[in-house]
GROMACS .gro file of C-alpha atoms in nm:
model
  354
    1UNK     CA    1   0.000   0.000   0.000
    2UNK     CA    2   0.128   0.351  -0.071
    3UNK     CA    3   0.149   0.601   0.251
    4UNK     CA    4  -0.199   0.731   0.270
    5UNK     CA    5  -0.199   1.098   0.192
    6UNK     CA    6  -0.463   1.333   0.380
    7UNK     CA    7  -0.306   1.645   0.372
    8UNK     CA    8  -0.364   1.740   0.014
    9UNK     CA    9  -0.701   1.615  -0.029
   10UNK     CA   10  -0.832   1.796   0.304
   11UNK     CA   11  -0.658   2.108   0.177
   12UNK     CA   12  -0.814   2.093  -0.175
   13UNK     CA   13  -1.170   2.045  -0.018
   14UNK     CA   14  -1.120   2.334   0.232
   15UNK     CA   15  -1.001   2.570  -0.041
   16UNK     CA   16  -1.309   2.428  -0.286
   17UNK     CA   17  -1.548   2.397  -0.077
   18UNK     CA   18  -1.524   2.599   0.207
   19UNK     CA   19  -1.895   2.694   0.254
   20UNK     CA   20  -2.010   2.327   0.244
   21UNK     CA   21  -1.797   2.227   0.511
   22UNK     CA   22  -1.908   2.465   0.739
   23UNK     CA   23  -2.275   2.348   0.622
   24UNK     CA   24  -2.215   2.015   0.712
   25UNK     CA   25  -1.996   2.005   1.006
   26UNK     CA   26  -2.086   2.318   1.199
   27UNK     CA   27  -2.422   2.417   1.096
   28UNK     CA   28  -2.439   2.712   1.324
   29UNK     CA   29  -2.133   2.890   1.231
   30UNK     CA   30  -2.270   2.838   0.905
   31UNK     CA   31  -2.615   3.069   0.936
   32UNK     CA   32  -2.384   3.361   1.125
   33UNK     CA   33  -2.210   3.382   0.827
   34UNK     CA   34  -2.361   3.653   0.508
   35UNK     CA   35  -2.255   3.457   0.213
   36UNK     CA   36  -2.373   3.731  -0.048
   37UNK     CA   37  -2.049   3.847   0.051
   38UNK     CA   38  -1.679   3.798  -0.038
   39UNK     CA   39  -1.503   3.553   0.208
   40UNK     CA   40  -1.082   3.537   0.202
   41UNK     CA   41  -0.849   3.281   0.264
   42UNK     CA   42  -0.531   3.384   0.429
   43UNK     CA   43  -0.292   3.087   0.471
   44UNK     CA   44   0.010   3.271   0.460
   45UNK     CA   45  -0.086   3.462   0.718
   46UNK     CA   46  -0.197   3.134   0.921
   47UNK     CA   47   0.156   2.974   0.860
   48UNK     CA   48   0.311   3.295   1.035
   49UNK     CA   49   0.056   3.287   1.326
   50UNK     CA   50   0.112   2.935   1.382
   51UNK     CA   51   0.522   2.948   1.386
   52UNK     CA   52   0.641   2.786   1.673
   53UNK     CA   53   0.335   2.631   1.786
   54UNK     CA   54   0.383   2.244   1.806
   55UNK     CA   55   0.221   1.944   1.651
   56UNK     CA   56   0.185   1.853   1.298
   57UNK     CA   57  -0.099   1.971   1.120
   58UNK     CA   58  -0.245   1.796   0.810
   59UNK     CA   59  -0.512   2.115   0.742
   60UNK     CA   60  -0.556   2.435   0.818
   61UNK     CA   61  -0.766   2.731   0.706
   62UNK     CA   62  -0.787   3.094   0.816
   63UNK     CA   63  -1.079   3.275   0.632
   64UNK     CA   64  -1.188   3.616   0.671
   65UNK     CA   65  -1.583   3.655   0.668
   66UNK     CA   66  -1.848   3.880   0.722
   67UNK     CA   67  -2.120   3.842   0.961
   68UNK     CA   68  -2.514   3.888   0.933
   69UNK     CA   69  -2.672   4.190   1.081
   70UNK     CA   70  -2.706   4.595   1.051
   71UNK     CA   71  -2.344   4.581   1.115
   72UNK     CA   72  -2.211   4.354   0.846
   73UNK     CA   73  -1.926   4.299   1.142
   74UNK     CA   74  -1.619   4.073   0.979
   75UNK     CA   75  -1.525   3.782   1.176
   76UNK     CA   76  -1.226   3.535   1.110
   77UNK     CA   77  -1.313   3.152   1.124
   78UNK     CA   78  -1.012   2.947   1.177
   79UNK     CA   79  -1.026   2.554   1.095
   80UNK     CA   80  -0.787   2.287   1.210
   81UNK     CA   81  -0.837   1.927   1.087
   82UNK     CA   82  -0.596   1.681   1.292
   83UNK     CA   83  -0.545   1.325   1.193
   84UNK     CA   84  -0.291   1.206   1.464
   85UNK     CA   85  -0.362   1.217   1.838
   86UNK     CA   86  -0.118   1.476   1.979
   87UNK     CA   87  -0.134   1.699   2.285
   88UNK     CA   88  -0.049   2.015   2.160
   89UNK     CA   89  -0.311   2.025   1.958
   90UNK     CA   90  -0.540   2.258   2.202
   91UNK     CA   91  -0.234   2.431   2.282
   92UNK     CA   92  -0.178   2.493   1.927
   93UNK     CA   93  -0.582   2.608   1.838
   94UNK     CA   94  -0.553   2.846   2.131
   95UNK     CA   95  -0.238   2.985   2.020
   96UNK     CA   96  -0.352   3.050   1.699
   97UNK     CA   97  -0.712   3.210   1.784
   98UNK     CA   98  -0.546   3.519   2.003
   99UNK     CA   99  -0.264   3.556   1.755
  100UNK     CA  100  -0.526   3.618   1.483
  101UNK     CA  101  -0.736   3.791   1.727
  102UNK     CA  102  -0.398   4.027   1.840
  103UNK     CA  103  -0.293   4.137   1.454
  104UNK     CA  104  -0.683   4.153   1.328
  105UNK     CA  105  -0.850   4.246   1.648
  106UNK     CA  106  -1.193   4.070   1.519
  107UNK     CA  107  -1.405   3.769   1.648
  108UNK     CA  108  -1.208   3.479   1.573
  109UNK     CA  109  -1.416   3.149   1.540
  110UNK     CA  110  -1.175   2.783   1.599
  111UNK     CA  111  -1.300   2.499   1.481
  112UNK     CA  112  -1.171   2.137   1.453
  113UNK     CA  113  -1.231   1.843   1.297
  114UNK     CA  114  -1.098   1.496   1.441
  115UNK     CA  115  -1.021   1.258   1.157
  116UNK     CA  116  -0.807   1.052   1.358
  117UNK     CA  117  -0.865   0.661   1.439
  118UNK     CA  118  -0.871   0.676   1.819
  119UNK     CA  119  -1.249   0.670   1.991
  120UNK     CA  120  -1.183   0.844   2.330
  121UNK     CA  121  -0.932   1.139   2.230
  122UNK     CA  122  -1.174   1.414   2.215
  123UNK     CA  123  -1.010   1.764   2.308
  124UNK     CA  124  -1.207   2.067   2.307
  125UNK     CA  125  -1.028   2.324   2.517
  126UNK     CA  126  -0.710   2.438   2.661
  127UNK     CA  127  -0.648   2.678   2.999
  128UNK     CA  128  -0.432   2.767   3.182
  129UNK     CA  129  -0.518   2.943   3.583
  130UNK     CA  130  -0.247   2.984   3.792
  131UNK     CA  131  -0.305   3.241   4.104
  132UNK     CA  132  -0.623   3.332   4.027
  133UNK     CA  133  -0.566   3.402   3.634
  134UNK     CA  134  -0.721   3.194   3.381
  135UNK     CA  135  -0.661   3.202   3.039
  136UNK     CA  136  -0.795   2.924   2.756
  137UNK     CA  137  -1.037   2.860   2.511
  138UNK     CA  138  -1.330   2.611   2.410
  139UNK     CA  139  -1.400   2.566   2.058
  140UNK     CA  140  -1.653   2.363   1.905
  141UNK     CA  141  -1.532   1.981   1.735
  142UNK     CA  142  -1.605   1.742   1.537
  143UNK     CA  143  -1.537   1.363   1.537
  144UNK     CA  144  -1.532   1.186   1.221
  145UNK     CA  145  -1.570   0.852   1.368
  146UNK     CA  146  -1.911   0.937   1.472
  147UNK     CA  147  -2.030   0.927   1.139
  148UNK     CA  148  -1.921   0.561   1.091
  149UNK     CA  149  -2.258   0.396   1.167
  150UNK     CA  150  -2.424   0.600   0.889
  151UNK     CA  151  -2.178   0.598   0.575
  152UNK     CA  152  -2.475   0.449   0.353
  153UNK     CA  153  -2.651   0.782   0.431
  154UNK     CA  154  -2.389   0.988   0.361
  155UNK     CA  155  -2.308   0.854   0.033
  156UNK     CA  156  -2.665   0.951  -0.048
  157UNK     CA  157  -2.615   1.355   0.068
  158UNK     CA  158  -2.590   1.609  -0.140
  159UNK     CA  159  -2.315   1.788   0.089
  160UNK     CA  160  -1.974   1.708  -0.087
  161UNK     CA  161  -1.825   1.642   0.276
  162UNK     CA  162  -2.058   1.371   0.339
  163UNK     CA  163  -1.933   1.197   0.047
  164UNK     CA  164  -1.567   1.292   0.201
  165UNK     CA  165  -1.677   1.173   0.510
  166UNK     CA  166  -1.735   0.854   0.407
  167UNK     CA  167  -1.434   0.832   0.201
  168UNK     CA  168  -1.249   0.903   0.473
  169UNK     CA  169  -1.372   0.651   0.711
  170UNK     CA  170  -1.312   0.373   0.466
  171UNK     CA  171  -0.984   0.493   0.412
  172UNK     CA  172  -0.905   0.438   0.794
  173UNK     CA  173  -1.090   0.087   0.782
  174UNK     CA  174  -0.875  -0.010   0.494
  175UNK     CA  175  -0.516   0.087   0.558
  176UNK     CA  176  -0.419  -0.264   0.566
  177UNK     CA  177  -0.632  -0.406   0.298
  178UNK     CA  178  -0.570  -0.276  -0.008
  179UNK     CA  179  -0.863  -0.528  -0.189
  180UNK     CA  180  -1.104  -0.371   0.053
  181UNK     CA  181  -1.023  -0.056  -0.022
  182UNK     CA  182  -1.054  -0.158  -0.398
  183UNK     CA  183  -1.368  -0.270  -0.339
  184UNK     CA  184  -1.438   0.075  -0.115
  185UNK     CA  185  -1.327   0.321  -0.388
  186UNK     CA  186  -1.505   0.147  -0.639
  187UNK     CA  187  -1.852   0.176  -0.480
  188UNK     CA  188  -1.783   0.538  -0.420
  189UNK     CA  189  -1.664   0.615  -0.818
  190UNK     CA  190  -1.952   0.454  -0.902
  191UNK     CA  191  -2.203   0.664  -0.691
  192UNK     CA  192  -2.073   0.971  -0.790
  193UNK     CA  193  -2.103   0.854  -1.158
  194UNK     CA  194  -2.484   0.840  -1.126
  195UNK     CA  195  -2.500   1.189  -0.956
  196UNK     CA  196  -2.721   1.431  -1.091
  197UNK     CA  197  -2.427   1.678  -1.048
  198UNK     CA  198  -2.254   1.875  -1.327
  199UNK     CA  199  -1.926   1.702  -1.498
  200UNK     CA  200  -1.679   1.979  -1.351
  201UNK     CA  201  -1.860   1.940  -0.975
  202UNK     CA  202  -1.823   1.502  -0.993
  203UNK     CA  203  -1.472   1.574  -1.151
  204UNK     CA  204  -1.366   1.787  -0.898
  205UNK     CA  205  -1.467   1.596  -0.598
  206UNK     CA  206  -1.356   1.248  -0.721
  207UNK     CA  207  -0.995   1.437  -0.791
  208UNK     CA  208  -0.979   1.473  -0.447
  209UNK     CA  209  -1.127   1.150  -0.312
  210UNK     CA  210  -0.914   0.968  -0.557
  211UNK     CA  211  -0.601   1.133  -0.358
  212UNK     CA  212  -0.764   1.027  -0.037
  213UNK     CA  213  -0.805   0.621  -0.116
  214UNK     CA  214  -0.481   0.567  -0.243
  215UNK     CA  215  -0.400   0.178  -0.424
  216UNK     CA  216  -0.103  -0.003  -0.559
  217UNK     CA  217  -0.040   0.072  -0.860
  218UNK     CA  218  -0.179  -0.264  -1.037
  219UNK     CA  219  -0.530  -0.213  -0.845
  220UNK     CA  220  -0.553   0.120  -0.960
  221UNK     CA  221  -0.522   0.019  -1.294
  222UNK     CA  222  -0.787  -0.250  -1.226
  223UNK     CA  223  -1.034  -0.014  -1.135
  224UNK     CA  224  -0.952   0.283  -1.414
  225UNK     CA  225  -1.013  -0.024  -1.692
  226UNK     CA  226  -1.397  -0.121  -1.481
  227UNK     CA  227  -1.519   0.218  -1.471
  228UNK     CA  228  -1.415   0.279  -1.865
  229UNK     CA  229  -1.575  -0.054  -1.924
  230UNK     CA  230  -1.881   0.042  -1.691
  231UNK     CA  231  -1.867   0.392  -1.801
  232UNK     CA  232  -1.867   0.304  -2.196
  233UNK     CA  233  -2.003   0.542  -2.374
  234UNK     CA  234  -2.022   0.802  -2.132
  235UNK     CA  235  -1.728   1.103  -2.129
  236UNK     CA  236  -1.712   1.081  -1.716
  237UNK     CA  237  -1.411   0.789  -1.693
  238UNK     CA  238  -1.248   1.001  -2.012
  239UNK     CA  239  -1.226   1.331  -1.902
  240UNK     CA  240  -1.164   1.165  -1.486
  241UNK     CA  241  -0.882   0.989  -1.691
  242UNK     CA  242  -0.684   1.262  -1.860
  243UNK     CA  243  -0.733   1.507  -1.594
  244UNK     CA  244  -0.546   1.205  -1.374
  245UNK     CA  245  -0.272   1.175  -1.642
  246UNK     CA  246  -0.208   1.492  -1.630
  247UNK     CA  247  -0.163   1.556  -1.290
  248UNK     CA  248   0.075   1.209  -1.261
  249UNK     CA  249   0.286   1.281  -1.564
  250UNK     CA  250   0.342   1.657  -1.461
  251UNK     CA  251   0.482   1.501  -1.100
  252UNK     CA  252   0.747   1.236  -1.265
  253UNK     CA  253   0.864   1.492  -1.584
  254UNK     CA  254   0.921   1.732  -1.290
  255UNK     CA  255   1.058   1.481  -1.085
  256UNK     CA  256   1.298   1.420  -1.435
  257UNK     CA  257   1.363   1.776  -1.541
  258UNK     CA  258   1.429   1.847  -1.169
  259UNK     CA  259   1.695   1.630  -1.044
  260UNK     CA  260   1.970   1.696  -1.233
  261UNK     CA  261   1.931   2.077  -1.136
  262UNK     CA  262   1.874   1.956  -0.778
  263UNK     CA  263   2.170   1.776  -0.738
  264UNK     CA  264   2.390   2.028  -0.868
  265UNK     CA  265   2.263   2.312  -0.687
  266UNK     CA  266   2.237   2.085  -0.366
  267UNK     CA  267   2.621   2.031  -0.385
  268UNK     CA  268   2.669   2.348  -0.394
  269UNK     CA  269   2.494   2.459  -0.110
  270UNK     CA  270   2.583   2.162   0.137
  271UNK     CA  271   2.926   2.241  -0.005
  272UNK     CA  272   2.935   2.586   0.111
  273UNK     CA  273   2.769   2.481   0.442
  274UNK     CA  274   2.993   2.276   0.499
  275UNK     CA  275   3.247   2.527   0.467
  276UNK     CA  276   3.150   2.811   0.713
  277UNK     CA  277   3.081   2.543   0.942
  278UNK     CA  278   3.507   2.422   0.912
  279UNK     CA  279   3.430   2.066   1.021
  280UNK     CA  280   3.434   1.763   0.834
  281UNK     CA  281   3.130   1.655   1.006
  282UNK     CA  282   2.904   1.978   0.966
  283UNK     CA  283   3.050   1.991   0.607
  284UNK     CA  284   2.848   1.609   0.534
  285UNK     CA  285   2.566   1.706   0.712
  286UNK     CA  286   2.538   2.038   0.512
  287UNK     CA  287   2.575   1.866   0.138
  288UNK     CA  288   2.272   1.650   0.242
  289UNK     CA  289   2.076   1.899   0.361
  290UNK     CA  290   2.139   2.060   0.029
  291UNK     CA  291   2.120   1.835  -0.189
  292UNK     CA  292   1.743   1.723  -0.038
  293UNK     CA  293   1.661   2.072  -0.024
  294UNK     CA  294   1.795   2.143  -0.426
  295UNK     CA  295   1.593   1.821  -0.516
  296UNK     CA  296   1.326   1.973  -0.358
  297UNK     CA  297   1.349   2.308  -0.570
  298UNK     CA  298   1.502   2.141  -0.884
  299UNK     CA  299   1.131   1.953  -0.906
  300UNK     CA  300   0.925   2.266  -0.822
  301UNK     CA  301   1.103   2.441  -1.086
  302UNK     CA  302   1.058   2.121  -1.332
  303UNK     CA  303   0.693   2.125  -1.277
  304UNK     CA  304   0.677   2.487  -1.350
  305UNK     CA  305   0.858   2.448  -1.689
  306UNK     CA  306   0.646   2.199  -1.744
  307UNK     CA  307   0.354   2.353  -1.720
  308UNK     CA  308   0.475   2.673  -1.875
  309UNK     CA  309   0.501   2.428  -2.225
  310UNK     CA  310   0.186   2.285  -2.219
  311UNK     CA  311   0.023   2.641  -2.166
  312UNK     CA  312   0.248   2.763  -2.462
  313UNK     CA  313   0.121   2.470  -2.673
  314UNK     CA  314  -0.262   2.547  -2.584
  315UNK     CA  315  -0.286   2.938  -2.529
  316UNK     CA  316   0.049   3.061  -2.754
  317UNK     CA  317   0.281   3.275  -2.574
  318UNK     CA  318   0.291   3.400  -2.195
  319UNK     CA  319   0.287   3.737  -2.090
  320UNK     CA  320   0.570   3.804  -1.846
  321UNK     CA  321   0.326   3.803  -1.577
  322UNK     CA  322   0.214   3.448  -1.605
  323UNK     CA  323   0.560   3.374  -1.626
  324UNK     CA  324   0.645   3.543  -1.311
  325UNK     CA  325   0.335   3.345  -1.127
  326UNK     CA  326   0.456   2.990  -1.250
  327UNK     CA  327   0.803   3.066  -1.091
  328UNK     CA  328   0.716   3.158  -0.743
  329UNK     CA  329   0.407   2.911  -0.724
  330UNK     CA  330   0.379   2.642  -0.494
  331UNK     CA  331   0.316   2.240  -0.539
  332UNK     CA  332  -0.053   2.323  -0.447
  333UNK     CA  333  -0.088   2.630  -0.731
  334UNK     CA  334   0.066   2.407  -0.962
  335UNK     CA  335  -0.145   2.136  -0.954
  336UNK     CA  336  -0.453   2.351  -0.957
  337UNK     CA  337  -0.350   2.556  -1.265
  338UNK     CA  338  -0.276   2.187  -1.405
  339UNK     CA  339  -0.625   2.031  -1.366
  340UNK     CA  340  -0.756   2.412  -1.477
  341UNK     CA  341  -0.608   2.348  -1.835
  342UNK     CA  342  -0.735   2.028  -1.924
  343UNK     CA  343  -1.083   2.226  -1.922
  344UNK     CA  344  -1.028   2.582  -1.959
  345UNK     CA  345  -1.106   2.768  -2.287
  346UNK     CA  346  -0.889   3.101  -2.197
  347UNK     CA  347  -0.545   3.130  -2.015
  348UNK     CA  348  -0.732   3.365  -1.735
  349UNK     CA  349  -0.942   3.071  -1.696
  350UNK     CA  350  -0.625   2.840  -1.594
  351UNK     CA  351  -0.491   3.097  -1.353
  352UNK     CA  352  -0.870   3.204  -1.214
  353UNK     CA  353  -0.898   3.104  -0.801
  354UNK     CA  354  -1.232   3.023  -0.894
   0.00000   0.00000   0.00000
């Protein structure tokens, strides 16, 4: 079985769907909120609250809103979704609430999902009193394995994070059983197949489940061949396909184009680490923490050249300013802009956060 991924999936349904999720899992945060109105995401912001707080976090999401009411007040709703039992994880909500509240001064809502296997580990505050002084903070959660007893209904909901739900639960039931989770995945392909939702909706969420239930390779080329068969006749398993192909063969030609930059500029800069430091010992430990961190860049920057021809070949030439944007993006803008062009008619299109 390959390492189960949830970080990117949760992240991509956040940034899609953020209204939905607040629908489904906290209903009453939901009605406070006037959705006529522009909402922002600011997750560069987030990653500098959150600096030094502890833990690992597999999704995050700070989002400016505005209330309801004569006063159209702005509020900022933060989200945490933890998959791992740790405990700094109230520590870390509670650090991040007043540090939003401190720069923004504004209501700042914290939220968290548990996606986690464990029954019992349920945190839902931290505090602090010590001579008379309290400090803290409650915040509303969510436990995914609550929903366990009713996956059948929420493969039926309309709410895209039921369907997630239930993905995600059989994802934790099969992380030793790759055959069950075949047989898992299928069912839910299948069901989102006979949806009476539009292509780009079904395509969308299925990208992002099909990141979630990850399978060896030879079972996931099992079930691509039964829903063409299945599908025949139908442009749902076509377009699901290329998008997929597109999105795989972008990682290993960046992977490619990217290594042999990596390596050389990863030399270089463990070299020269190695170096200041005047040891033998710091000099080692500096070339491999370059080299990594080259490799690292080297495929970023692959992807982006990448992706720079295949715009070329659709669109004709850049302007300097899309140019500039494919440099400094990051893995997630990349693979966005990616699954844009497979559908998109213009080049705004492709680079549209909508």
């Amino acid at each position: 079985m390959p390492n189960d991924d949830y970080d990117a999936p949760w992240k991509e349904a956040l940034a899609r769907y953020f209204p939905e999720f607040l629908a489904f899992y906290f209903p009453q945060v939901y009605e406070l909120i006037d959705w006529t109105r522009p909402f922002a995401f600011l997750d560069q912001e987030l990653a500098q609250l959150a600096e030094g707080a502890s833990g690992k976090r597999v999704a995050d999401k700070l989002v400016r809103v505005c209330l309801r009411g004569d006063t159209a007040q702005d509020a900022l709703v933060h989200v945490e979704v933890q998959t791992q039992r740790t405990g700094e994880f109230t520590e870390r909500i509670y650090i991040c609430n007043y540090r939003a509240y401190d720069r923004h001064r504004l209501p700042v809502i914290s939220l968290a999902v548990l996606a986690d296997a464990s029954q019992v580990w349920r945190p839902h505050a931290f505090s602090i009193t010590v001579g008379g002084c309290r400090i803290g903070i409650d915040f509303p959660v969510v436990k995914l394995l609550d929903y366990a007893p009713h996956i059948d209904v929420l493969l039926e909901m309309e709410n895209v994070f039921a369907v997630l739900t239930a993905a995600h639960l059989m994802t934790l039931a099969s992380q030793h059983d790759p055959e069950v989770r075949l047989v898992y995945k299928r069912r839910v392909a299948r069901l989102l197949y006979r949806r009476k939702w539009s292509k780009r909706r079904i395509i969308n969420l299925f990208n992002v489940i099909d990141w979630l239930m990850r399978l060896p390779d030879e079972l996931e080329q099992q079930l691509w061949q039964e829903l063409r068969e299945s599908e025949q006749g139908g442009i749902m398993p076509h377009m699901l396909s290329i998008e997929r192909i597109i999105r795989e063969e972008s990682r290993r030609k960046g992977l490619e184009e990217g290594r042999e930059e990596g390596l050389r500029q990863g030399v270089l800069e463990g070299r020269q680490q190695g170096m200041q430091q005047g040891m033998q010992q710091g000099m080692q430990q500096g070339m491999q923490q370059g080299m990594q961190q080259g490799m690292q860049q080297g495929l970023q920057q692959g992807r982006a050249v990448l992706l720079a021809k295949q715009l070329r070949h659709r669109f004709g030439a850049l302007p300097a300013l899309e140019l500039e944007r494919l440099a400094a993006a990051s893995d997630e803008q990349l693979d966005r802009w990616a699954l844009a062009l497979f559908h998109a008619d213009t080049l705004e299109q492709v680079f549209s956060e909508h």
